[in-house]
Short mmCIF file of C-alpha atoms in Angstrom, two decimals:
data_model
loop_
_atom_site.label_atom_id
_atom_site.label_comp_id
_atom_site.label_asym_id
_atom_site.label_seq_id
_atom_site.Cartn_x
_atom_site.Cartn_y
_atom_site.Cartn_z
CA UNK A 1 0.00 0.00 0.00
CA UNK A 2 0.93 3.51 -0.84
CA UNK A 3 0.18 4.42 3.08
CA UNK A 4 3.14 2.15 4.40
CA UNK A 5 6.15 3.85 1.55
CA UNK A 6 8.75 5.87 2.01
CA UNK A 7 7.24 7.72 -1.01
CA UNK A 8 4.04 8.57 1.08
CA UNK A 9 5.95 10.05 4.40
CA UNK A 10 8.72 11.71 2.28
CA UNK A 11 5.92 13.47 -0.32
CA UNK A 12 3.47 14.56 2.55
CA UNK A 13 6.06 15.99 4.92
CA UNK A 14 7.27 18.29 1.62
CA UNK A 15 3.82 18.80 1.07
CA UNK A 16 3.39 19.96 4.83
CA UNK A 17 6.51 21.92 5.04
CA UNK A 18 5.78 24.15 1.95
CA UNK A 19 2.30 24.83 3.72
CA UNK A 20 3.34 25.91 7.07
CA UNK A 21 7.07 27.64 6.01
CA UNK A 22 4.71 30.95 4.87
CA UNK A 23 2.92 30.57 8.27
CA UNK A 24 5.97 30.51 10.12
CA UNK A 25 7.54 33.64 8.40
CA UNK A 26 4.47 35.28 9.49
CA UNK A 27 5.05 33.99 12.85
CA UNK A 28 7.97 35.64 13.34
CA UNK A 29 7.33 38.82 11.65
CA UNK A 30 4.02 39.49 13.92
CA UNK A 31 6.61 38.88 16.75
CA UNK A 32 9.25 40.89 15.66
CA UNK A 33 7.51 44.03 14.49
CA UNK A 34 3.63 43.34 15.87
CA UNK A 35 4.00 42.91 19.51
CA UNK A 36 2.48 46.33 21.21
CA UNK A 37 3.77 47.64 24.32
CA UNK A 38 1.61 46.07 26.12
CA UNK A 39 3.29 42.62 25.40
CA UNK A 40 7.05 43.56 25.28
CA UNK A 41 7.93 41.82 28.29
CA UNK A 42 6.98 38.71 26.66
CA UNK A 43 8.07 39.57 22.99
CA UNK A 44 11.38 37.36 23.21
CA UNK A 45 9.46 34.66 25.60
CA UNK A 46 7.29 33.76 22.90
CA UNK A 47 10.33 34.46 19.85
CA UNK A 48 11.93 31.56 22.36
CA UNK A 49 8.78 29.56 21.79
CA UNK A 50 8.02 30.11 17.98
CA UNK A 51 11.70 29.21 17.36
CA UNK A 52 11.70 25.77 18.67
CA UNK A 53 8.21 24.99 17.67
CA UNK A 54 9.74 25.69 13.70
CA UNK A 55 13.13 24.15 14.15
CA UNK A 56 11.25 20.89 15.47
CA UNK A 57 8.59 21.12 12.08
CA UNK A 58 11.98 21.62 10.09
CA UNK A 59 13.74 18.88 11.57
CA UNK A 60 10.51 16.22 10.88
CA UNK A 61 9.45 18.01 7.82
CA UNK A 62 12.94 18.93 5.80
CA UNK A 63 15.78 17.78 7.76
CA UNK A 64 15.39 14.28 8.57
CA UNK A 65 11.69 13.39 7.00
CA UNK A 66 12.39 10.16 9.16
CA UNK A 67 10.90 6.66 8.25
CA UNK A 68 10.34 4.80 11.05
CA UNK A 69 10.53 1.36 11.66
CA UNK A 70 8.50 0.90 14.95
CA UNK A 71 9.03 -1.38 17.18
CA UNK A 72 12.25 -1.40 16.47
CA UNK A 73 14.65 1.85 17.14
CA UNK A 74 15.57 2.14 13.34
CA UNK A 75 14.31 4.03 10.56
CA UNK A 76 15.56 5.57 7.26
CA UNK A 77 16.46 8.92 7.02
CA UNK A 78 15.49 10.94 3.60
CA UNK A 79 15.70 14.39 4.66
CA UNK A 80 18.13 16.90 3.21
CA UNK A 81 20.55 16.40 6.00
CA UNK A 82 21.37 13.55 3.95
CA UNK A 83 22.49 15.86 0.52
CA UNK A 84 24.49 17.50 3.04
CA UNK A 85 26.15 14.61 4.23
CA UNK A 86 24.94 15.10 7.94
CA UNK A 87 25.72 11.40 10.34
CA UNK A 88 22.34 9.92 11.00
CA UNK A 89 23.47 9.66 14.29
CA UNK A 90 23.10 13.66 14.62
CA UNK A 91 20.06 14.16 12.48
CA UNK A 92 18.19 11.22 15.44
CA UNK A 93 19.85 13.27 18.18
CA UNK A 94 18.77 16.72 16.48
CA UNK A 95 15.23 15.75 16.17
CA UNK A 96 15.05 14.31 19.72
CA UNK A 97 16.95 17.53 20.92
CA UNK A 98 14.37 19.92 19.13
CA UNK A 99 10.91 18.04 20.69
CA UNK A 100 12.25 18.47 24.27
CA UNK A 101 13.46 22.33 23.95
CA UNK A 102 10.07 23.26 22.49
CA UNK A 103 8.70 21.43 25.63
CA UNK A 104 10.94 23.80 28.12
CA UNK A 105 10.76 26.87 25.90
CA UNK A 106 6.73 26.66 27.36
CA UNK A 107 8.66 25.81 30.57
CA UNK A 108 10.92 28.88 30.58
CA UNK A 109 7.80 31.37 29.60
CA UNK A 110 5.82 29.83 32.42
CA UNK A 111 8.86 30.85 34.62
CA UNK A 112 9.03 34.07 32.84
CA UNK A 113 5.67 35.31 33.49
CA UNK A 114 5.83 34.28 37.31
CA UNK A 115 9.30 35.71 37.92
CA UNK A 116 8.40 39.53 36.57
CA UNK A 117 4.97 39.47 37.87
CA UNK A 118 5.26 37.51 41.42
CA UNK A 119 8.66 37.16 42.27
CA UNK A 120 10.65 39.91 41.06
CA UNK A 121 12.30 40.81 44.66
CA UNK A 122 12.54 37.48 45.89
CA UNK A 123 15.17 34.92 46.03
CA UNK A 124 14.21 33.56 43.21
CA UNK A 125 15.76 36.51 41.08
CA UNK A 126 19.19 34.85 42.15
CA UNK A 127 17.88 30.74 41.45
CA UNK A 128 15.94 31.42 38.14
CA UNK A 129 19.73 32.16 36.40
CA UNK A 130 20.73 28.53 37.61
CA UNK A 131 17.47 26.56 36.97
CA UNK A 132 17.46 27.90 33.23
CA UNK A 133 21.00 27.05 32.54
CA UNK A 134 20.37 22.97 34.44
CA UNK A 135 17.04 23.27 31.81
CA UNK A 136 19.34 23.86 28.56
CA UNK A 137 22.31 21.46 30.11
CA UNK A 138 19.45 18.97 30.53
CA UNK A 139 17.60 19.20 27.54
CA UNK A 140 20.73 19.02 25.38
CA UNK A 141 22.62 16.18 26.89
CA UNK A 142 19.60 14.24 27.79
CA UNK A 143 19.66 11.79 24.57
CA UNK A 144 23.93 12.26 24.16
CA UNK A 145 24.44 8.86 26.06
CA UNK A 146 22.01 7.15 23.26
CA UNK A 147 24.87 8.22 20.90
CA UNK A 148 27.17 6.17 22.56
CA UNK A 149 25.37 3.12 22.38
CA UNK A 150 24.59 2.84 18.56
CA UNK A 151 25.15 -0.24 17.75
CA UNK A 152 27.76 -1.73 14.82
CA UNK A 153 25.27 -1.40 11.77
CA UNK A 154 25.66 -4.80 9.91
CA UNK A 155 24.88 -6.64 13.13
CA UNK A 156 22.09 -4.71 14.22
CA UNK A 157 20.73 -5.14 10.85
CA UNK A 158 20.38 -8.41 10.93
CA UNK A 159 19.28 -8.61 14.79
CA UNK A 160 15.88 -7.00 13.92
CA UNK A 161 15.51 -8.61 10.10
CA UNK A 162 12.79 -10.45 11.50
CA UNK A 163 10.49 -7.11 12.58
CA UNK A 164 10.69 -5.40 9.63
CA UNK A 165 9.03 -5.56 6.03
CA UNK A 166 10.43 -7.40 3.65
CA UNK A 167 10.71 -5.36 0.88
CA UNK A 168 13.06 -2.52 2.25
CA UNK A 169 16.53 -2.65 1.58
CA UNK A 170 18.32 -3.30 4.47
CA UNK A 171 21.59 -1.36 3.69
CA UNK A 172 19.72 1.68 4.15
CA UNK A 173 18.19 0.95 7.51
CA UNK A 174 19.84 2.97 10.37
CA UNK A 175 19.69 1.37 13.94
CA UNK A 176 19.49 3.63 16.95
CA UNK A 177 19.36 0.81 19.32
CA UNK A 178 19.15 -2.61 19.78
CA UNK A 179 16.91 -2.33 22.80
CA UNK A 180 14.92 0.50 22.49
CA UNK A 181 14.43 0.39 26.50
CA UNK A 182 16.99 3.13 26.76
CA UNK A 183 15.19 5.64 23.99
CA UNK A 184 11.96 5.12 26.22
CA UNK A 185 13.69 5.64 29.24
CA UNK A 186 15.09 8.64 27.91
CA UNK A 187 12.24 10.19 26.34
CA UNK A 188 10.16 9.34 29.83
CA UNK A 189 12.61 11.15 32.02
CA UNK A 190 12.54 14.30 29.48
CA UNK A 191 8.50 14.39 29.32
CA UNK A 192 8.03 13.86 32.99
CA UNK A 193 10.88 16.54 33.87
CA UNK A 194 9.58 19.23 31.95
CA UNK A 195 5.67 18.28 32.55
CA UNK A 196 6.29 18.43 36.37
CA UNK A 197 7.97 21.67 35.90
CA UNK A 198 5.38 23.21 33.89
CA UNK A 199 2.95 21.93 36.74
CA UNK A 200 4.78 23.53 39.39
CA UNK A 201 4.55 26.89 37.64
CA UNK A 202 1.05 26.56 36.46
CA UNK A 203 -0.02 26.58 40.07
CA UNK A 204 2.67 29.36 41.17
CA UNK A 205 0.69 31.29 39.04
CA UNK A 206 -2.91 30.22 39.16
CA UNK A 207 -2.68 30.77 43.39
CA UNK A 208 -0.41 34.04 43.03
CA UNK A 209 -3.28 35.32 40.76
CA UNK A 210 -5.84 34.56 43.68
CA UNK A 211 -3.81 36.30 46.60
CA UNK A 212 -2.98 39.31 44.18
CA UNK A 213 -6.83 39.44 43.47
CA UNK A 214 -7.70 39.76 47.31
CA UNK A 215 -4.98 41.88 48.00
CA UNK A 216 -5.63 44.37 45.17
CA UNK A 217 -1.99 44.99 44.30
CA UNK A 218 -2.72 46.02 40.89
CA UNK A 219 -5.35 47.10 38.52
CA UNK A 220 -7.87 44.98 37.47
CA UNK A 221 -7.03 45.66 33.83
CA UNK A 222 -3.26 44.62 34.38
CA UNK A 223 -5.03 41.62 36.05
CA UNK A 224 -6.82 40.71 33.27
CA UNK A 225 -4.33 40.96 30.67
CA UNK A 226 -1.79 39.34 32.49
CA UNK A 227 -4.35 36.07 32.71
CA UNK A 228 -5.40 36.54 28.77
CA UNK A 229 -1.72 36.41 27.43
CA UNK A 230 -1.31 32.95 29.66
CA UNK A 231 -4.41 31.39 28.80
CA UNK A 232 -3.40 31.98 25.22
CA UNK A 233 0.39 30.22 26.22
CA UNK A 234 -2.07 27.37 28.28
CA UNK A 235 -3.38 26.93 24.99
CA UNK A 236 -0.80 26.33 22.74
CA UNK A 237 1.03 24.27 25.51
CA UNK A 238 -2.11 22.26 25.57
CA UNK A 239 -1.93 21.65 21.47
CA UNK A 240 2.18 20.79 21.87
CA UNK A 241 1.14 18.32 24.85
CA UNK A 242 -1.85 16.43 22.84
CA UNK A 243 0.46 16.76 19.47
CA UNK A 244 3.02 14.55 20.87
CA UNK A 245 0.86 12.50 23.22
CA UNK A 246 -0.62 10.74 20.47
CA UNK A 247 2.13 9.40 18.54
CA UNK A 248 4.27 8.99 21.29
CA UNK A 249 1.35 7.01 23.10
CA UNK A 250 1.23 4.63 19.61
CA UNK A 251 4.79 4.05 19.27
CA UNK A 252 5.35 2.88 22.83
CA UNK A 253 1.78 0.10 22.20
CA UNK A 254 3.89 -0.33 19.62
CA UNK A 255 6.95 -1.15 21.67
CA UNK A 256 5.26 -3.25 24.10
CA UNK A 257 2.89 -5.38 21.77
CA UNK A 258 5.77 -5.58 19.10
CA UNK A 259 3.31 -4.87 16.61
CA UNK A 260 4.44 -3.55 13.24
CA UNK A 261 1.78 -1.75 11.22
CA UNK A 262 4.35 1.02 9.34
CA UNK A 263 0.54 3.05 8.03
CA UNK A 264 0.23 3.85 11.68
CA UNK A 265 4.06 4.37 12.24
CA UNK A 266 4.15 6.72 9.03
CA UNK A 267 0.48 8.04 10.12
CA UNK A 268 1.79 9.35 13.90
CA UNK A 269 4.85 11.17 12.33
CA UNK A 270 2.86 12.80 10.58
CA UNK A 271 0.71 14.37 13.33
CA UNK A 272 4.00 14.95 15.07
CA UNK A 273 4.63 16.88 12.42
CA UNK A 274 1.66 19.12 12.75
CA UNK A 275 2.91 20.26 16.29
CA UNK A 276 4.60 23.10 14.84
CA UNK A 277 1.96 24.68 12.59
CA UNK A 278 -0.67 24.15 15.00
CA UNK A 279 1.38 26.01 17.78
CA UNK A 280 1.86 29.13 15.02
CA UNK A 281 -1.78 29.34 13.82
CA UNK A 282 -2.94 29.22 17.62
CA UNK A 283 -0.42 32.09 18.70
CA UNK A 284 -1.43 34.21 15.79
CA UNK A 285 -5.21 33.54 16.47
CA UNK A 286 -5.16 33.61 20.24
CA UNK A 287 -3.30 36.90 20.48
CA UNK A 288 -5.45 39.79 19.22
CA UNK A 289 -2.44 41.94 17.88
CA UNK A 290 -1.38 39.01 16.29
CA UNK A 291 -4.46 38.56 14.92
CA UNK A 292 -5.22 42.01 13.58
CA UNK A 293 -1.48 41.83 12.17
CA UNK A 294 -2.92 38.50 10.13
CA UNK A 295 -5.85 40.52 8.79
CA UNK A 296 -4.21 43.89 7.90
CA UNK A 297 -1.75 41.74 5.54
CA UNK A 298 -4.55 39.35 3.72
CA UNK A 299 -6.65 42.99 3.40
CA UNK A 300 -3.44 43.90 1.79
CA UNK A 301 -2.63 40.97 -0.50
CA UNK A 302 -6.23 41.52 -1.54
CA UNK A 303 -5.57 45.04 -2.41
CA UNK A 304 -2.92 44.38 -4.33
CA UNK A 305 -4.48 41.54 -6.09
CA UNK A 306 -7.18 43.80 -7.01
CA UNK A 307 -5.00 46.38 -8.44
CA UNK A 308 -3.45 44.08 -10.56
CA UNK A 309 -6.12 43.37 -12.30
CA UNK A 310 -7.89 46.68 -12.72
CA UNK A 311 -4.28 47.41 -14.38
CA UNK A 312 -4.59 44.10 -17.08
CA UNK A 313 -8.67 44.91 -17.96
CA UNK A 314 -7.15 48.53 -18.55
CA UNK A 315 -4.27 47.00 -20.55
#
């Protein structure tokens, strides 16, 4: 079947990348020259965000387009990091890497938002410099050790033969891992890090907001616009979380029931690699400057669509 080729994943994630490219562009110009005064404390916060959220589409969609070969940790690679020559071995750690620093750039704007509006002459102004640099070391030497364990190729090869379809060509398989124990392991310890962080300062914030509310600190309006900009952040955090919860959630069944069905495997990468666009469209929509931004330039593209062809009936 079409579903379970190479052909299909490599064809739909071009197909998905020339779609949401535009969309990203757009992404960072409404951030870059769009964000009112209003939100400048958050402008590079979100940048943070909208940066990892496209280099994690890239690296799915354009730099690795990855095949996988669930349940076994191997896969083919047809990405351009291949034209370029780029190790496999760097293109599984790259796209492993990206996922996770999306997941603590939410962190890090969570902890951005409580820091300048709760905790701004506290203690923590000393401790937030350390916990963001043990976030980074973290997230980007998390899945190093699974470099050290790749396997010699020709032997792994031939270990999981009997798990995979018979009509790929072996030679251009590329195992991560024999056992794939130590991916899950990995990948569990990097979800439940950053999720239980993300808790902790969902509910900084959520009872802050309730003492600042009986205290009357500030304004209502500052109030109110300091709860609409997270809401929006609550939202596409939501999207990222559900995004990767569903393919991730397949591929460990996967795993455990040893079950090869490579329509679902090629299937659940591509909703993974929908995480990115859906994360963009959501902060343009969400945000109302954003938003407005959106609308001012398709009332413009219309406009100039328009005059282009008042200017050929004339010719």
């Amino acid at each position: 079947m079409y579903f379970e080729t190479p052909n299909f994943v490599s064809n739909s994630l071009h197909l998905i990348s020339i779609i949401t490219t535009p969309i990203h562009l757009v992404g960072f110009y409404c951030i870059l020259f769009k964000t009112p005064e209003s939100m400048k404390s958050v402008k590079w916060g979100v940048f943070h965000v909208h940066i990892w959220c496209t280099l994690m589409d890239w690296s799915l969609t354009v730099i690795t387009i990855p095949y996988l070969l669930s349940p076994v940790a191997a896969g083919v690679p047809l990405g351009f990091a291949n034209v370029l020559g780029i190790s496999t071995d760097f293109q599984c750690y790259f796209a492993l890497t990206s996922v996770a620093a999306e997941g603590m750039a939410f962190v890090l704007i969570f902890e951005n938002r409580y820091f300048l509006i709760f905790a701004r002459n506290t203690l923590w102004k000393y401790i937030r410099v350390v916990f963001i640099i043990i976030n980074y070391c973290i997230v980007f030497c998390v899945f190093i050790p699974l470099l050290t364990m790749i396997p010699e190729q020709t032997e792994a090869r031939k270990a999981i033969l009997p798990d995979l379809p018979e009509t790929l060509d072996v030679n251009l398989i590329f195992v991560l891992s024999t056992d794939i124990r130590y991916i899950l392991i990995s990948a569990a310890f990097m979800e439940s890090f950053l999720s239980t962080e993300a808790g902790i300062f969902v509910l900084l914030l959520s009872n802050s907001f309730k003492l600042m509310t009986r205290s009357a600190q500030h304004s209502l309006k500052t109030m109110k616009l300091q709860k609409k900009f997270l809401q929006a952040i609550y939202i596409q955090a939501a999207v990222m979380f559900f995004n990767l919860v569903i393919p991730v959630s397949y591929f460990i069944f996967s795993t455990v029931s040893k079950l090869h069905n490579q329509t679902a495997n090629n299937l659940s990468i591509l909703v993974l690699s929908l995480n990115g666009i859906a994360s963009t469209i959501i902060m343009l929509w969400v945000h109302k400057p954003f938003r407005e931004a959106c609308f001012d330039l398709v009332r413009c593209g219309n406009k100039m669509s328009n005059t282009s062809n008042l200017s050929v009936i004339r010719f």
